[in-house]
Amino acid sequence: MSQKAGKKGEFHVVNHSVPRRDGRAKVTGKATYVSDVKLTGMAYAKVLRSPYAHAKILSIDASGAASRPGIYCVITGNDLEGLDPYYGHAVKDHPLLAIGKVRYVGEPVAAAVAVDERTAFEALEHIEVKYEELKAVLTPEDAIAKDAPLLHEKKFEAGALRGFEGEVAAGRGTNICQEAHIKWGDVEAAFKKAAAVVEGEYYFPMTYAYAMEAYVAIADVNDNGVTVYSSAQHPFMVRHDLKSIFNLPVSQVRLIVPFVGGGYGSKSYTKIEPLAAACSWKAKRPVKLQLTIEEAMLTTRSDDAYTWMRTAVNADGKIIARQARIYMNTGAYAENSPLVVEKSTNRCVGPYSIPNVQIDNCSFYTNTVPASSYRGFGCAQVTLPGESQIDELAAKIGKDPYEFRLANVAKPGEEFFPKMRSFDGTLKEDLDIAAKAIGWKEPLAKGRGRSVACSGSDAGAYPLTSTAVRVHADGSVTILTGSTELGQGSHTVIPQIAAEELGVPFENVHVVSSDTAITPYDRSTGASRTTTLMGSAVLEASREAIQQMVVMAADVLKVKVEQIQAIRGGVRCGEAQLNWSEVISKFYGLPDGEVIGRSYIRKSGKFAQLPVFWETACTGVEVSVDQETGKIAVEKLATVGDVGLAINPALAEGQDLGAATMGMGIGLFEELIYQGPQLMNGSILDYRLPRFSDLPKQVELHLVENQDGVGPYGAKGGGEASLNSMAANIANAVERAVGVRIRSAPLTPEKVWRALKERKQ
Amino acid sequence: MKLSFNLNGRPIEVEYEHQETLAEVLRERLNLTGTKISCEVQVCGACTVLIDGLPVSSCTLLAYEARERNVVTIEGLAKPDGALHPVQQAFIDEFAFQCGFCTPGMILAAKALLDENPKPSREEIVHYMDGNICRCTGYVPIVRAIQKAAQKLSNEK
Ligand code: FES
Ligand code: FES
C-alpha cells in the first residue's frame, strides 16, 4: 500500500481554502439552531432568579403560579426528590435549581412550564419566595477574610471528568475553589543576583463571551430516557452529567447538537440542560428553555484575575526568573474554573525559557455569576501581566522589546517546561512576521505606539476521540463525528481530511455530527482540539477503511491481498483498476452496502505526552492614543498563527482574526462590572462589544506552516491564541505611544486619560 | 386578530396577538426561523429584516407595524430557482461568517446598503453596518464580501 507523502504543496484537498460546507444553509437562513427546533407537544419554561447574592431560602410557595391557566407545572429546589440534583464535571457543586440557599444574584430558584413563553413568564411573579439575607462575598479578598461566610458548607465529590490530575480543593471548609502551584529552580536566589527586576500588580477583568445565540435546550424526558437538544459545545460531557442526575445508563441519554450560534468556550460543559430536563421530567412533556442574553450573562462569565508578578534578567539580557501569585474569582460554582486555574498557572511561563519559576494560583468562590472556560482558558488572564513585564523589562535594560523576545522565547524542540512536550512552534519566525507586518522598524507618528507579543499555551486538548468513516457503494462518504460545528469550520475541515485520504471529491463527503446516540465518543469541542484530534481520528479511520477495501478488492479480483495496490481513490492490480464504488458494489454483488472505517484515539503513542501541542501565536498592533480623551484606536493589527499546517487556510485565518478581535475588545472596553452584589452592565445595551467601526484600518493575517504538529499532516490547533496577547499588546503599545503604563484591562478612555493626567502632575 | 402584509413578494395573512413582535410572528407563527433573535434590545442587528427596502430590527417592532407593507426576510433573498443573491454568494466566497447567527441580519443590512448606495466606500460600509454585531469574524471578511457583491452587482447592470 502506498502511504502518501503529505508535504505542503502536494495536497489535493487539504491545505486549500475550499468553501464552507455550511455556507448555503447559513446564507439562506436554513441552518437549524436549537432555538429553531420545535417538538410535538412542546411546552416552554421560564426561570425565576434570585434577587440576592447570598441568602437562605426560608420557603417557596408556588401554588399561586401553578394554578394559573396555561401552566403545566412549577418546579423548585423542593421538587427534586428522585434526582441527584448536583452536577459539575470538575466538582459536583452545582444544583440544577437553588436548594436551601442562593449564592448569586440571578441564580435559578424556580421555573414555570407553560403552553407558551409569555404564560410561563407571567406566572413567575406569582411564585412567593422568602429569603433570609446572608453576608455576601464578592471578591477574592472578601473570600479570604477571617470572618468570611462560607459559600459552600458541604464537602464535594470530585466530578468524574475533571480533566486534570491534581486534587480537588473545593469544599474543605474555606472559600477556596482550586489551587495550583508550579515551581522549579531557585527563584529567591535568582532574584537576588538579577541585573534588573520588574514587579507589578495586574488585573484582568470578568468578561462575557456573547455567543449571539443565548443558551437554549429542549429536553424530552420519558420512559425511554432523556433526550436533549442543546447548544452545547461538549455533548458527551453533558451526557455524563445528565446520566448521573437521572441515574440512567449512558445509552438512555441522548444529546443532539445542531448548529451552534457561537461558543468561544462559553458553551463548554453543562449549562442549562439539567434544568430543562428537570422541567420536562416534572411536566411530563418536551420542554424548551430558551434564555435571553441578559440571562446568559447571569449564567457564565470568564474568571477575573488579580496577579502579582515579578520577572528578572541577568546582565546578558536573559530572563532568569519569574514569580507570580494569582487570585482568581470563580464565582458561585466551580464549573470549569479548576482547569482554568491549572492552565493559567502553567501559562504564566510560556512561551519563554526561564530557569527559575514559581507560580502560586488560587481561585475563590464568591457570590457572583459562575466563571468557566472562555476562549484561551486562563491564558489571556496571565498573558496581560506576562507580556507586559517583557516590555517593562526590555525598557528597563534599554533593549528593543521585539529583540528581547527573540532572545528569550522557547526554541523549536526545546524542553522549556518540565515534564511537558517539547516546544513545537517557531516563535522567532512568528515574531519576525508580526513585526514586519506592522512596520516595527518604521518611524512612528506622534501619539502612536506599536507592540508585538506572543503566547504559547499547553493546549487543554485531552486525547480521547473516536470516529467512523462510512464509505458507501456509490463512493460517497459519511463521517460520524462528535465534534460540534460552532462556526470554527469542523464540518468543512473534517471532510477535507477524509477526501484527501480516500481520494474522493470533497463534494461527496458529508458529516453527521454531535448526536450522542449516533456519533462515536468525542470528549469535547474546545481547547482548539478538533483539527488535531478529530482530524487524526478521521485520517486513521479513512486509512482503516482503505485497508478493508484492499482486502475486499483482493476477494473481488481473486488475488492475494499483497497484489493489491491502493492508489488515489481506489486500487490497482496489474492492469485492473477499481474505484471504491466498484470495490464495494462488486464485493456485495449489488450497487449498495458500505464499509466502515473506525479509529479510537487515546492518550498513548504520539498523543501520550501532554500537551498534545503548544498553541502558539503572535499578534502585532499599532495604536493611536487621543491625549485629550484617552481614547485608543487600533490602527494596525497582524496575527500570526503557528498552526503546523492549515487544513483550510481561510478558516484558520478567520479564527485568528475572530480571536484577536475578542482580545482587542478586552483590551479596549469589555468588562462585566459589579457594583456591590449587582451586575451593573448585564445587557448588551451596556456591555460594549467590538463593532465594525472598531475594526483596525490595516489588518494582516499570517499563518506559519512548518508541519511541526502531531495532528494530520503536521497540523496543530489554532483559534484561541490570537486572543491571549492582545490586551498586553495594547497596553504595551499605549506605553510606547504616550509613556504611561496601565496594568489592568480594559484600557478605557477614562483610565488612559487619568494616567496621562497623573503623569503630567 | 389578523395581520396582512406582503412577505417575500407574496401577500400573506396571519393570526397574531397585539403584543407580538414581527420577529415572533415570523419565527413562531410562520416558521421562518432564518430571522435570528439575540439581544432583543435593538443593538445587535441579528433580527434585521427589510421593510419597504429598509433594514428594521424585528425584535422590537410590533407585528402590527408591518401591516400592508413589504417585508423581506432572509428566506426571500435567493431566486425561486435557488440562485443566491450576489450578497449571499459573496458571503460564502469571502468566508464572511462562522457560526452564522448574525448572518441573515448582516446580509439583509448589506443588501439594503447596496440598494441605496451601489458603490460604497470602506468607510461607508463601516458606518452603515455599525448596527450589526458579529462576534465571530472580526468584520474584515464581511466588508470584503460587501465590496465583492457591489462589484458583481455593478457588473450585472
Ligand atoms: S435581536 Fe433585534 S437587534 Fe438584537
Ligand atoms: S458569524 Fe457568528 S456572530 Fe457573526
Coordinates of C-alpha atoms in Angstrom, one line a residue, chain A residues 17-20 22-24 26-31 33 35-36 38 44 118 122 208-214 259-262 264 288 291-294 374-375 485-488 648 650-651 654-655 657-659 661-662 670 683-685 687 689-699, chain B residues 17 19-21 24 27-29 31 33-46 74-75 77-78 81-84 87-89 91-92 95 97-104 106-107 122-123 125-127 129-144 146:
Chain A
S17 CA -9.4 27.1 1.2
V18 CA -12.4 25.2 0.0
P19 CA -15.7 26.9 0.6
R20 CA -17.5 26.2 3.9
D22 CA -22.4 25.0 5.8
G23 CA -22.3 28.0 3.5
R24 CA -25.5 27.7 1.7
K26 CA -26.2 29.8 6.7
V27 CA -26.7 32.4 4.0
T28 CA -30.2 31.3 3.2
G29 CA -31.5 31.2 6.8
K30 CA -31.9 27.4 6.6
A31 CA -29.3 26.4 9.1
Y33 CA -30.0 26.0 15.6
S35 CA -33.8 27.8 19.1
D36 CA -35.4 26.9 15.7
K38 CA -40.0 22.6 17.7
Y44 CA -41.9 26.4 27.4
R118 CA -45.4 34.5 27.8
E122 CA -46.2 35.9 33.7
Y208 CA -18.7 37.9 28.7
A209 CA -18.3 35.8 25.6
Y210 CA -21.5 36.9 24.0
A211 CA -22.3 34.0 21.8
M212 CA -25.1 35.6 19.8
E213 CA -27.3 32.6 20.3
A214 CA -28.1 32.6 24.0
F259 CA -25.6 24.3 14.5
V260 CA -24.4 26.4 17.4
G261 CA -24.6 30.2 17.3
G262 CA -21.2 30.9 18.8
Y264 CA -15.9 30.7 22.4
K288 CA -37.9 24.3 25.7
L291 CA -32.6 32.0 27.9
T292 CA -32.4 35.7 26.9
I293 CA -29.0 37.3 26.5
E294 CA -29.5 39.0 29.9
Y374 CA -13.5 31.3 27.9
R375 CA -11.5 31.2 24.7
E485 CA -19.9 22.9 14.4
L486 CA -19.6 26.2 16.3
G487 CA -18.6 28.2 13.3
Q488 CA -15.0 27.2 13.5
N648 CA -8.3 25.2 5.4
A650 CA -9.1 30.8 5.1
L651 CA -10.8 29.2 8.1
G654 CA -10.7 33.6 10.2
Q655 CA -10.3 32.0 13.6
L657 CA -8.9 37.4 13.3
G658 CA -12.0 36.5 15.4
A659 CA -9.9 35.7 18.4
T661 CA -10.9 40.9 17.8
M662 CA -12.3 39.5 21.0
E670 CA -15.1 44.8 27.5
S683 CA -27.2 43.7 29.0
I684 CA -25.8 44.2 25.5
L685 CA -27.0 47.8 25.8
Y687 CA -21.7 45.8 27.7
L689 CA -18.6 44.9 22.2
P690 CA -16.3 45.4 19.1
R691 CA -18.2 46.7 16.2
F692 CA -17.5 47.5 12.5
S693 CA -16.2 50.9 13.5
D694 CA -13.6 49.4 15.9
L695 CA -12.0 47.5 13.0
P696 CA -8.3 48.3 12.5
K697 CA -7.7 50.1 9.2
Q698 CA -5.0 47.7 8.3
V699 CA -5.2 44.0 9.0
Chain B
E17 CA -51.9 39.0 19.1
Q19 CA -48.3 42.3 21.9
E20 CA -46.4 40.1 19.4
T21 CA -43.3 41.4 17.6
E24 CA -42.2 36.4 16.9
R27 CA -40.5 32.7 13.7
E28 CA -43.3 31.2 15.7
R29 CA -46.4 31.7 13.6
N31 CA -41.9 29.1 10.9
T33 CA -36.6 30.8 11.6
G34 CA -34.0 32.4 9.4
T35 CA -34.6 35.6 11.3
K36 CA -32.5 35.3 14.4
I37 CA -33.0 36.7 17.8
S38 CA -30.1 37.7 20.1
C39 CA -30.0 40.9 22.1
E40 CA -33.8 41.8 21.9
V41 CA -32.9 45.4 22.6
Q42 CA -32.2 46.7 19.1
V43 CA -28.4 46.6 19.5
C44 CA -27.1 43.6 17.5
G45 CA -29.0 43.5 14.3
A46 CA -29.4 39.7 14.2
I74 CA -33.5 36.0 4.5
E75 CA -35.7 33.3 3.1
L77 CA -33.5 36.6 -1.0
A78 CA -32.5 33.8 -3.2
D81 CA -34.8 28.6 -8.7
G82 CA -32.3 28.6 -5.8
A83 CA -29.8 31.0 -7.3
L84 CA -28.3 33.0 -4.5
V87 CA -24.6 39.3 -1.4
Q88 CA -25.3 35.8 -0.2
Q89 CA -22.8 34.3 -2.7
F91 CA -20.6 35.9 2.0
I92 CA -19.8 32.3 1.1
F95 CA -15.8 33.4 4.4
F97 CA -19.4 34.2 8.7
Q98 CA -18.5 31.4 11.1
C99 CA -21.4 30.4 13.4
G100 CA -23.8 32.1 11.0
F101 CA -26.1 33.5 13.7
C102 CA -25.5 37.2 12.7
T103 CA -25.5 36.3 9.0
P104 CA -29.2 36.7 7.9
M106 CA -25.9 41.0 8.2
I107 CA -26.8 40.0 4.6
R122 CA -15.0 51.1 3.0
E123 CA -15.9 54.0 5.4
I125 CA -19.8 50.2 4.7
V126 CA -18.4 50.5 8.2
H127 CA -20.7 53.4 9.0
M129 CA -23.2 48.3 9.1
D130 CA -22.2 49.5 12.5
G131 CA -25.6 48.5 13.9
N132 CA -24.9 44.8 13.2
I133 CA -22.7 42.9 15.5
C134 CA -20.7 39.8 14.6
R135 CA -18.9 38.1 17.4
C136 CA -17.1 35.5 15.3
T137 CA -15.4 37.0 12.3
G138 CA -13.7 40.3 13.2
Y139 CA -15.7 42.0 10.4
V140 CA -12.9 42.2 7.8
P141 CA -14.3 39.4 5.6
I142 CA -17.8 40.9 5.8
V143 CA -16.5 44.2 4.5
R144 CA -14.7 42.3 1.7
I146 CA -19.9 43.6 0.6

